[in-house]
Tab-separated table of C-alpha atoms and ligand atoms in Angstrom:
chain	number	residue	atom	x	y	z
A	1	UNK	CA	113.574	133.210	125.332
A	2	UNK	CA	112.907	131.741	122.146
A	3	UNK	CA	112.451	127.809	122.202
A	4	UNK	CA	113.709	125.484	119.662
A	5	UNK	CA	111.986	122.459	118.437
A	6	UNK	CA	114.091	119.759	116.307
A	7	UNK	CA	111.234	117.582	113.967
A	8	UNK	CA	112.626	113.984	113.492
A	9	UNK	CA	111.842	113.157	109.902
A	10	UNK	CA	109.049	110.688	109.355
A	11	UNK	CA	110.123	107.169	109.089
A	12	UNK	CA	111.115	105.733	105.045
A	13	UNK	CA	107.428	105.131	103.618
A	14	UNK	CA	105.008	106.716	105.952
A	15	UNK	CA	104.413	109.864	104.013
A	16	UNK	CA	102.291	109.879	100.905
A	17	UNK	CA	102.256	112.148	97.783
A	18	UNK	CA	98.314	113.691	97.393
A	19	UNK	CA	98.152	111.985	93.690
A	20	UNK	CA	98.241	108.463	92.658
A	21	UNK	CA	98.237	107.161	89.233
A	22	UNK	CA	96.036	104.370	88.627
A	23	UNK	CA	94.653	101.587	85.887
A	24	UNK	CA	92.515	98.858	85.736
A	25	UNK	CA	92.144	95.289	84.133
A	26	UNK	CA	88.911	93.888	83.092
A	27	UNK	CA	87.774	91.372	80.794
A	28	UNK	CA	88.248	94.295	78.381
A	29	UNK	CA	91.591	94.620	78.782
A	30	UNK	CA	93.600	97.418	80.417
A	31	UNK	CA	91.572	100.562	80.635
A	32	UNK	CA	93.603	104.024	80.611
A	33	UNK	CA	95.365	105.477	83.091
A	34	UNK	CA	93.807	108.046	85.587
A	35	UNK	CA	95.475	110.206	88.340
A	36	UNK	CA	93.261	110.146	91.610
A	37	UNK	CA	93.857	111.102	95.140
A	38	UNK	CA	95.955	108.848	96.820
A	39	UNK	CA	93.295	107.959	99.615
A	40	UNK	CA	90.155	108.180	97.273
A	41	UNK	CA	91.127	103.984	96.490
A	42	UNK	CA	89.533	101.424	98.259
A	43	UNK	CA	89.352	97.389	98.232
A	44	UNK	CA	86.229	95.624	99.599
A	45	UNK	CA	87.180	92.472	102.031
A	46	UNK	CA	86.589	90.468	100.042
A	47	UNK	CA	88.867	91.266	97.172
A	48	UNK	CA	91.213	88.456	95.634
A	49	UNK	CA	95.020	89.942	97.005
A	50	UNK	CA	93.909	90.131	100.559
A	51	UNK	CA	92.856	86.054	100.188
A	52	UNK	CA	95.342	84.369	97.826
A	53	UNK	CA	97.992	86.491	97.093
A	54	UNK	CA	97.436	87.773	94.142
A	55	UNK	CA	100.294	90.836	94.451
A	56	UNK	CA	102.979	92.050	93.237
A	57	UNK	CA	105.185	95.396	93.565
A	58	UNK	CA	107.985	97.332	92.707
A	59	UNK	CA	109.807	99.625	94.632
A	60	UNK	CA	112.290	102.605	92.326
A	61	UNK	CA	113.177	106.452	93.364
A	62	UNK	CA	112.845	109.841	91.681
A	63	UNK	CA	115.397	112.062	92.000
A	64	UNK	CA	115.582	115.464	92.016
A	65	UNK	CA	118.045	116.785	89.053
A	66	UNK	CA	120.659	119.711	89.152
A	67	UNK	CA	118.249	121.711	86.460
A	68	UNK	CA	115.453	120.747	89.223
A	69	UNK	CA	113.351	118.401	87.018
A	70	UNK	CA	112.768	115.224	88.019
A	71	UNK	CA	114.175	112.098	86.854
A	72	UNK	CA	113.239	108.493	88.015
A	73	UNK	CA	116.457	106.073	88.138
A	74	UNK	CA	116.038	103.116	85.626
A	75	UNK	CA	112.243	102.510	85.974
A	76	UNK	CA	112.558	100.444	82.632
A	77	UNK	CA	114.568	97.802	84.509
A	78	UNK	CA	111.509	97.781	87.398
A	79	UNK	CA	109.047	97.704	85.239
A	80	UNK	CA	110.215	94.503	83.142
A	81	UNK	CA	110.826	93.228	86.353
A	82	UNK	CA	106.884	94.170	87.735
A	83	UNK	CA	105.878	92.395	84.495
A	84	UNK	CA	107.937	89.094	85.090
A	85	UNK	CA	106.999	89.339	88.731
A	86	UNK	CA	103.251	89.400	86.962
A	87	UNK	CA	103.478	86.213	84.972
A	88	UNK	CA	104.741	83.991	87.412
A	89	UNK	CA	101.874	85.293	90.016
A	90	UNK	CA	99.029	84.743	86.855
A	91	UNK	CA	98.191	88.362	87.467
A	92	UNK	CA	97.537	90.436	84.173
A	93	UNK	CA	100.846	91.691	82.834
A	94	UNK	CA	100.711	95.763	82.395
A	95	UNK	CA	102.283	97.303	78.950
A	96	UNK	CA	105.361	98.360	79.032
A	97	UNK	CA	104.165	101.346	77.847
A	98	UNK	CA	101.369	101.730	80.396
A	99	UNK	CA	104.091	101.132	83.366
A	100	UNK	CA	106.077	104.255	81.318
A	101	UNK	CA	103.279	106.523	81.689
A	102	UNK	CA	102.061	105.541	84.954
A	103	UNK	CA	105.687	106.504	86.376
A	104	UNK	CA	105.879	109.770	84.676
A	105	UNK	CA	102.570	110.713	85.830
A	106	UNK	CA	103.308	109.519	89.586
A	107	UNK	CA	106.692	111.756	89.233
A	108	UNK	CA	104.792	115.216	87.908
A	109	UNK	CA	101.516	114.731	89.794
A	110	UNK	CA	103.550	114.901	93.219
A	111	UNK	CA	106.923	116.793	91.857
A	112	UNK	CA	105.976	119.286	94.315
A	113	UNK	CA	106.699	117.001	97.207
A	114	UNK	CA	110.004	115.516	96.091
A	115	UNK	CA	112.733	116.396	98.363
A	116	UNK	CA	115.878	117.597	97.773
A	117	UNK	CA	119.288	114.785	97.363
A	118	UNK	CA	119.501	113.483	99.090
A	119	UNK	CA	116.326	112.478	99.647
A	120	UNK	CA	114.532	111.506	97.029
A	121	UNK	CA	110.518	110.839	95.670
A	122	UNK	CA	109.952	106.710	96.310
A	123	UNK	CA	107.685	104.663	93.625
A	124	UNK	CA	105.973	101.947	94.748
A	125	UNK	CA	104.289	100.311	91.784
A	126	UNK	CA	101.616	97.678	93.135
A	127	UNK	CA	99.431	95.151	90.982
A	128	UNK	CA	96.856	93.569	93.355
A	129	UNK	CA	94.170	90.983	91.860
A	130	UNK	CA	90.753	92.595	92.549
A	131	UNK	CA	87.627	90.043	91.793
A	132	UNK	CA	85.750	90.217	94.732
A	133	UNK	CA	85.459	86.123	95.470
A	134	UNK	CA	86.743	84.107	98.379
A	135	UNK	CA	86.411	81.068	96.380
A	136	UNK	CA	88.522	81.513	94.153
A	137	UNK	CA	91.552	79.884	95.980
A	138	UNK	CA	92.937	78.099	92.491
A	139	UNK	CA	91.974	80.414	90.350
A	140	UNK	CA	93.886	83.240	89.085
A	141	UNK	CA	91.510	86.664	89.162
A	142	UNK	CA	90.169	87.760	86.355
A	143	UNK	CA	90.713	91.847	87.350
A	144	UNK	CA	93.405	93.987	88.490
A	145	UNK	CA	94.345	97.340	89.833
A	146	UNK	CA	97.769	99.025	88.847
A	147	UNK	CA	98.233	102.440	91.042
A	148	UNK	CA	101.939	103.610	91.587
A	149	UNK	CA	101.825	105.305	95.489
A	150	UNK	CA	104.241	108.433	95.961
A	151	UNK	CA	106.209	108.734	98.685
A	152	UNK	CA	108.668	111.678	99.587
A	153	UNK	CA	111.937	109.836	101.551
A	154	UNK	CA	115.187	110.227	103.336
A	155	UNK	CA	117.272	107.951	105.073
A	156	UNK	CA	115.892	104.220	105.068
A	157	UNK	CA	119.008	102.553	106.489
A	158	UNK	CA	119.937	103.296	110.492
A	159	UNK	CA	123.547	105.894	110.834
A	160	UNK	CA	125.416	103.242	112.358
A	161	UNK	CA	127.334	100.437	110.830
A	162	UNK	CA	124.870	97.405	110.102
A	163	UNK	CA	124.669	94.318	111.767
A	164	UNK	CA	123.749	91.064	109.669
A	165	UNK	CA	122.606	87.469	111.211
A	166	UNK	CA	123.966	85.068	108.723
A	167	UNK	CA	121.163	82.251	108.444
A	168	UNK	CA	122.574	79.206	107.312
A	169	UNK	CA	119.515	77.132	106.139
A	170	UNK	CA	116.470	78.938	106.044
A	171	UNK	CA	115.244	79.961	102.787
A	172	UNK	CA	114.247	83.703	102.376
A	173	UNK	CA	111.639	82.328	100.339
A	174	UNK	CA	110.922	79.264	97.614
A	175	UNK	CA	113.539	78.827	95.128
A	176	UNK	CA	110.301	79.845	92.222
A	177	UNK	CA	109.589	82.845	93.697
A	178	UNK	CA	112.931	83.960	95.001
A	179	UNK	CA	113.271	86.466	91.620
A	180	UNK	CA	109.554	87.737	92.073
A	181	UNK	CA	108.754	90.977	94.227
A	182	UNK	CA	105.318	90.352	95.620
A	183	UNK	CA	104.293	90.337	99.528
A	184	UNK	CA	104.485	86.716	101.092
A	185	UNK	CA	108.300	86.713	100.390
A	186	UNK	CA	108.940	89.082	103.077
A	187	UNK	CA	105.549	87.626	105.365
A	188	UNK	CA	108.238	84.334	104.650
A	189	UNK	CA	111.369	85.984	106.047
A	190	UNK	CA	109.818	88.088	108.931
A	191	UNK	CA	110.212	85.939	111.468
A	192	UNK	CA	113.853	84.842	111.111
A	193	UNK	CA	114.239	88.631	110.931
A	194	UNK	CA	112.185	89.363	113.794
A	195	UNK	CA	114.527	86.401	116.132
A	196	UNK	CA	117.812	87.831	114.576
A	197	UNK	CA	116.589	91.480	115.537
A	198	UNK	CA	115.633	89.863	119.509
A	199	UNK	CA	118.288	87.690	119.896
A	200	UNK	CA	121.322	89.416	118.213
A	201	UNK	CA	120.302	93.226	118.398
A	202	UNK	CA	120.836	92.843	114.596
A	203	UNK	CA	119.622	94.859	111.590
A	204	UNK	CA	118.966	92.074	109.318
A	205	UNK	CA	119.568	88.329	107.955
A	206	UNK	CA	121.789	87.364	105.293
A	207	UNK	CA	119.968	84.210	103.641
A	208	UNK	CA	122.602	81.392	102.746
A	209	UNK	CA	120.488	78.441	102.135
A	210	UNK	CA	122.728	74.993	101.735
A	211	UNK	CA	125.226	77.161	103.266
A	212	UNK	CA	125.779	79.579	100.356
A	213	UNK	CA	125.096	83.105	100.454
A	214	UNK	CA	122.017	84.641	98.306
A	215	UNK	CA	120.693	88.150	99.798
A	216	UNK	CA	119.479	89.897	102.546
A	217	UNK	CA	115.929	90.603	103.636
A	218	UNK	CA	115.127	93.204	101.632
A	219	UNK	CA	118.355	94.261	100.257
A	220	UNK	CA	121.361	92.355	98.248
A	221	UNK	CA	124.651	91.519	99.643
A	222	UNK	CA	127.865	92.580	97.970
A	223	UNK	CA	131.800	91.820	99.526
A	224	UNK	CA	133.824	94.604	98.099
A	225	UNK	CA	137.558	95.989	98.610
A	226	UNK	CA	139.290	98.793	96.321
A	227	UNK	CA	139.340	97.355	92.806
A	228	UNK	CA	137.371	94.180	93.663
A	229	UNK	CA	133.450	93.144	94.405
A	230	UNK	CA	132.271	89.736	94.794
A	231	UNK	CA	128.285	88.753	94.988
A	232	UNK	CA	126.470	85.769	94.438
A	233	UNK	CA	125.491	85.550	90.589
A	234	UNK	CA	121.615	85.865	89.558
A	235	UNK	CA	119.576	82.832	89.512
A	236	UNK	CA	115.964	81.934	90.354
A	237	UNK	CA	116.126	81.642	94.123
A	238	UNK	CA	117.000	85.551	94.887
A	239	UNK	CA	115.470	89.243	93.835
A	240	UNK	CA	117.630	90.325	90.824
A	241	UNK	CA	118.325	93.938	92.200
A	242	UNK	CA	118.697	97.116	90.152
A	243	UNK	CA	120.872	98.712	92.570
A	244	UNK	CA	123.249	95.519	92.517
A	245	UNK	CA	123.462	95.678	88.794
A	246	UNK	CA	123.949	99.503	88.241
A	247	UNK	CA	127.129	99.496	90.844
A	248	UNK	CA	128.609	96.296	89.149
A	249	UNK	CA	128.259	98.270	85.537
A	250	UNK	CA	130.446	101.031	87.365
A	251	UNK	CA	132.782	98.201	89.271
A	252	UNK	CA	133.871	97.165	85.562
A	253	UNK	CA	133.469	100.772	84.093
A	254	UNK	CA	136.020	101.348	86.679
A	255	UNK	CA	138.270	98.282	85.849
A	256	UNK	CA	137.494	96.752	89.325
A	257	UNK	CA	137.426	92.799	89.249
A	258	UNK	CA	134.108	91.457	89.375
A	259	UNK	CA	133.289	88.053	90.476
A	260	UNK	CA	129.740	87.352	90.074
A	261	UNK	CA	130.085	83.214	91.854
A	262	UNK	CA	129.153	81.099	94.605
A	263	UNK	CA	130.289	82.557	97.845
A	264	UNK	CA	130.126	80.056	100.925
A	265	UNK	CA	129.359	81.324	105.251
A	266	UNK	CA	133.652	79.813	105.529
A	267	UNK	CA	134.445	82.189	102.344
A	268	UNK	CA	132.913	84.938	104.101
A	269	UNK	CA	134.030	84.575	107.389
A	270	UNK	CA	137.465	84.362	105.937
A	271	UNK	CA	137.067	87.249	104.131
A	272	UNK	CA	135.759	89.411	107.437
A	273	UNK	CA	139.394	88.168	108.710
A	274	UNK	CA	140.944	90.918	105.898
A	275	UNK	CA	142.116	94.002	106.453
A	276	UNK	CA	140.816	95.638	103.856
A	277	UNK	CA	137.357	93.673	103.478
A	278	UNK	CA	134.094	95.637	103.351
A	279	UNK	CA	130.499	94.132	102.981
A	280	UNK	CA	127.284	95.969	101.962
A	281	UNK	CA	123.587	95.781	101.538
A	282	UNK	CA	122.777	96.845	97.920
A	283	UNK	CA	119.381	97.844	96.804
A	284	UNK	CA	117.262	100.934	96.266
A	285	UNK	CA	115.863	102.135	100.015
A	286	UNK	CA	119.709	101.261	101.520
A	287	UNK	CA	121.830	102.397	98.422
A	288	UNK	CA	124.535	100.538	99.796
A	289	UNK	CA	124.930	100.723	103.398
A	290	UNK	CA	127.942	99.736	105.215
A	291	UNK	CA	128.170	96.184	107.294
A	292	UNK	CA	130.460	96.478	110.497
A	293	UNK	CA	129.387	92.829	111.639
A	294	UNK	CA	128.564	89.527	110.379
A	295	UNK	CA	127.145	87.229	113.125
A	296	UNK	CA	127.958	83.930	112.241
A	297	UNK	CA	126.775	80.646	114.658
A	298	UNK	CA	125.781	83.090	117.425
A	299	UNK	CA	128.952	84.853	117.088
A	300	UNK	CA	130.445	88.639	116.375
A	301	UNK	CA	132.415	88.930	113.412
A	302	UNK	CA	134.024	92.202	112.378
A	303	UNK	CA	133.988	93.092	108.760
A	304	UNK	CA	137.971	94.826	107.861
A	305	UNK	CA	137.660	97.611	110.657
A	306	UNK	CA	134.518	97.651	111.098
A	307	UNK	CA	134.260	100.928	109.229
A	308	UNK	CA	132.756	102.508	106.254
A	309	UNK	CA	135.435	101.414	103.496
A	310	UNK	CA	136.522	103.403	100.309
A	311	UNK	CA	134.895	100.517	98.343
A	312	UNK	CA	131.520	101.241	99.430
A	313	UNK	CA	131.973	105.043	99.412
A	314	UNK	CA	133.759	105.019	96.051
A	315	UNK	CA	130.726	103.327	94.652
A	316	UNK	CA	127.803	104.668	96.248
A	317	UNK	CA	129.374	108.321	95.607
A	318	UNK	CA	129.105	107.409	92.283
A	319	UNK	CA	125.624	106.017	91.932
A	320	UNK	CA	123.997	108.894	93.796
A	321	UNK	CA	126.027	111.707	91.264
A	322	UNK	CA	124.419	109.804	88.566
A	323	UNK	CA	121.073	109.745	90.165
A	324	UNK	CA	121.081	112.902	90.443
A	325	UNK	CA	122.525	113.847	87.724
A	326	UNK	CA	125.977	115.096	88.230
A	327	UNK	CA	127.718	112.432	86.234
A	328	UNK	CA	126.393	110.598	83.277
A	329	UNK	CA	126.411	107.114	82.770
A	330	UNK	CA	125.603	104.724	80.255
A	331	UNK	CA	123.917	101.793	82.229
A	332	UNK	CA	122.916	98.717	79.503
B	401	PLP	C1	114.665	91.052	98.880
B	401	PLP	C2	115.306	92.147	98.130
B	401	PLP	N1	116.468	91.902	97.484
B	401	PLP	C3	117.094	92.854	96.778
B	401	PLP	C4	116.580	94.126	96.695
B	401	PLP	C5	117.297	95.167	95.888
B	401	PLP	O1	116.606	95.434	94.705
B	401	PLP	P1	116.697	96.866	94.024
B	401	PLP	O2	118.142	97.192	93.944
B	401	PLP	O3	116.078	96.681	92.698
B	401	PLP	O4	115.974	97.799	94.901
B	401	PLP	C6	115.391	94.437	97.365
B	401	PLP	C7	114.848	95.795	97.304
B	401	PLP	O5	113.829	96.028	96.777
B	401	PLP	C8	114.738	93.423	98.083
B	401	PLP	O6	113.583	93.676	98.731
């Protein structure tokens, strides 16, 4: 009798391409780019990012094409955003054309690797400060390693409906770095994550600082119904998502009202009350992924019907054809 064996894929992140694209900064400048093997790069105890923070990453996908190249989705919007993310942090800012380059190469040096949609090959640009000093806790570093690490994915978000802890005053982070992707934004929100995830059985937190809604953990937040999507609109205190702004370019390609404004924890709740209400987590691991419960003050609130809602389908459909090249769109 012949056995069978059913492999459960390996979690979002945990698998690594073989080659990794990498640069450095010195008091020369940025030195070209060289493709090494992913676990030939180390960092001495010492170095700068492990101390003071001196980090910053990105996080984009590759996606396999109908013609079966390769195509990574909008890296120029991830790579301006690396380079802001830079500045603020007093880390050297790459090129924009080294950051073009180094994404190419990390998409052919591991194209044999990428899955097929819907999985996908996930970039994960990372700028650490390297000077080896422990001293150095006011001072920016004065050296820097670029590498872009490959990694093959599937699903990231769990198959059932999601359930969000709406936090009412905590910050995710501080207002100056809520815009910039580096590390100690999520060391910031772990905890409130890690009590919502013990005390609620829930997925993640919804930040809504002063009471108004901003995003979630690691993901943005978007209240949608057919013809209609409300979010909060950009400013300083939350990550400006690529995700969020390619399915609002197809919200108003579509003719759908969109209402980029203030959204307060009573707005929402109402809006759970509707019918037809859906809520999602927007952003480039989820996609969007439905929410079937807000838990607000402790309690269970259904979103609509607590289901999957043509909204959310409508508009994810859409972004993964165009990732993958089925339909064409014009993003700006
Ligand atoms: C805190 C946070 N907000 C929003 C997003 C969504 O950003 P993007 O759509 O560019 O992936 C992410 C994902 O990286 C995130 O970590």
């Amino acid at each position: 009798m012949s056995e069978t064996t059913t492999t459960k894929p390996a979690p979002f992140g945990t698998v690594f391409g073989s080659n990794l694209p990498i640069a450095r900064f010195d008091s020369d400048g940025w030195g070209a780019m060289e493709v090494v093997p992913t676990d030939s790069v180390t960092f001495g105890v010492a170095t700068h990012c492990l101390h003071y923070g001196s980090e910053c990453f990105e996080g984009l996908k590759a996606h396999k094409q109908q013609d079966g190249s390769v195509k990574a989705f909008r890296a120029d919007k991830n790579n301006a955003r690396l380079r802001a993310s830079a500045e603020r942090l007093c880390l050297p800012v790459p090129p924009m054309e080294l950051l073009e380059e180094m994404v190419e190469a990390a998409v052919q040096s591991n194209v044999e690797v990428v899955p097929d949609p819907p999985g996908s090959l996930y970039l994960r640009p990372n700028l650490v400060g390297t000077d080896l000093n422990i001293g150095a806790a006011t001072k920016p570093t004065k050296t820097a390693a670029l590498y872009i690490i490959a990694s093959p994915v599937g699903e990231y978000l769990p198959p059932h409906m999601l359930r969000i802890v709406v936090e009412p005053d905590i910050p995710r982070t501080t207002p100056q770095f809520g815009k910039v992707k580096c590390g100690s934004n999520y060391a910031m929100a772990l905890g409130v994550i890690q009590n919502a995830r013990r005390d609620f059985n829930a997925d993640q937190v919804l930040f809504a600082p002063g009471g108004l809604i901003e995003e979630t953990g690691a993901a943005n937040f978007l209240l949608l119904e057919e013809g209609r999507v409300i979010t909060a609109p950009l400013s300083d205190s939350f990550l400006h998502g690529v995700t969020r702004d390619s399915l609002l370019q197809l919200a108003r390609s579509l003719d759908w009202k969109v209402e980029e404004r203030a959204v307060s924890v009573e707005e929402l709740v109402q809006w759970c009350a509707r019918p037809t209400a859906e809520a999602a987590l927007a952003g480039t691991a989820a996609i969007l992924g439905g929410v079937g419960t807000m838990i607000v003050n402790g309690e269970d609130i259904q979103v609509g019907n607590g289901e999957t809602g043509p909204a959310t389908k409508q508009l994810r459909g859409m972004l993964t054809e165009i990732q993958t090249g089925k339909r064409s769109f014009d993003f700006q």
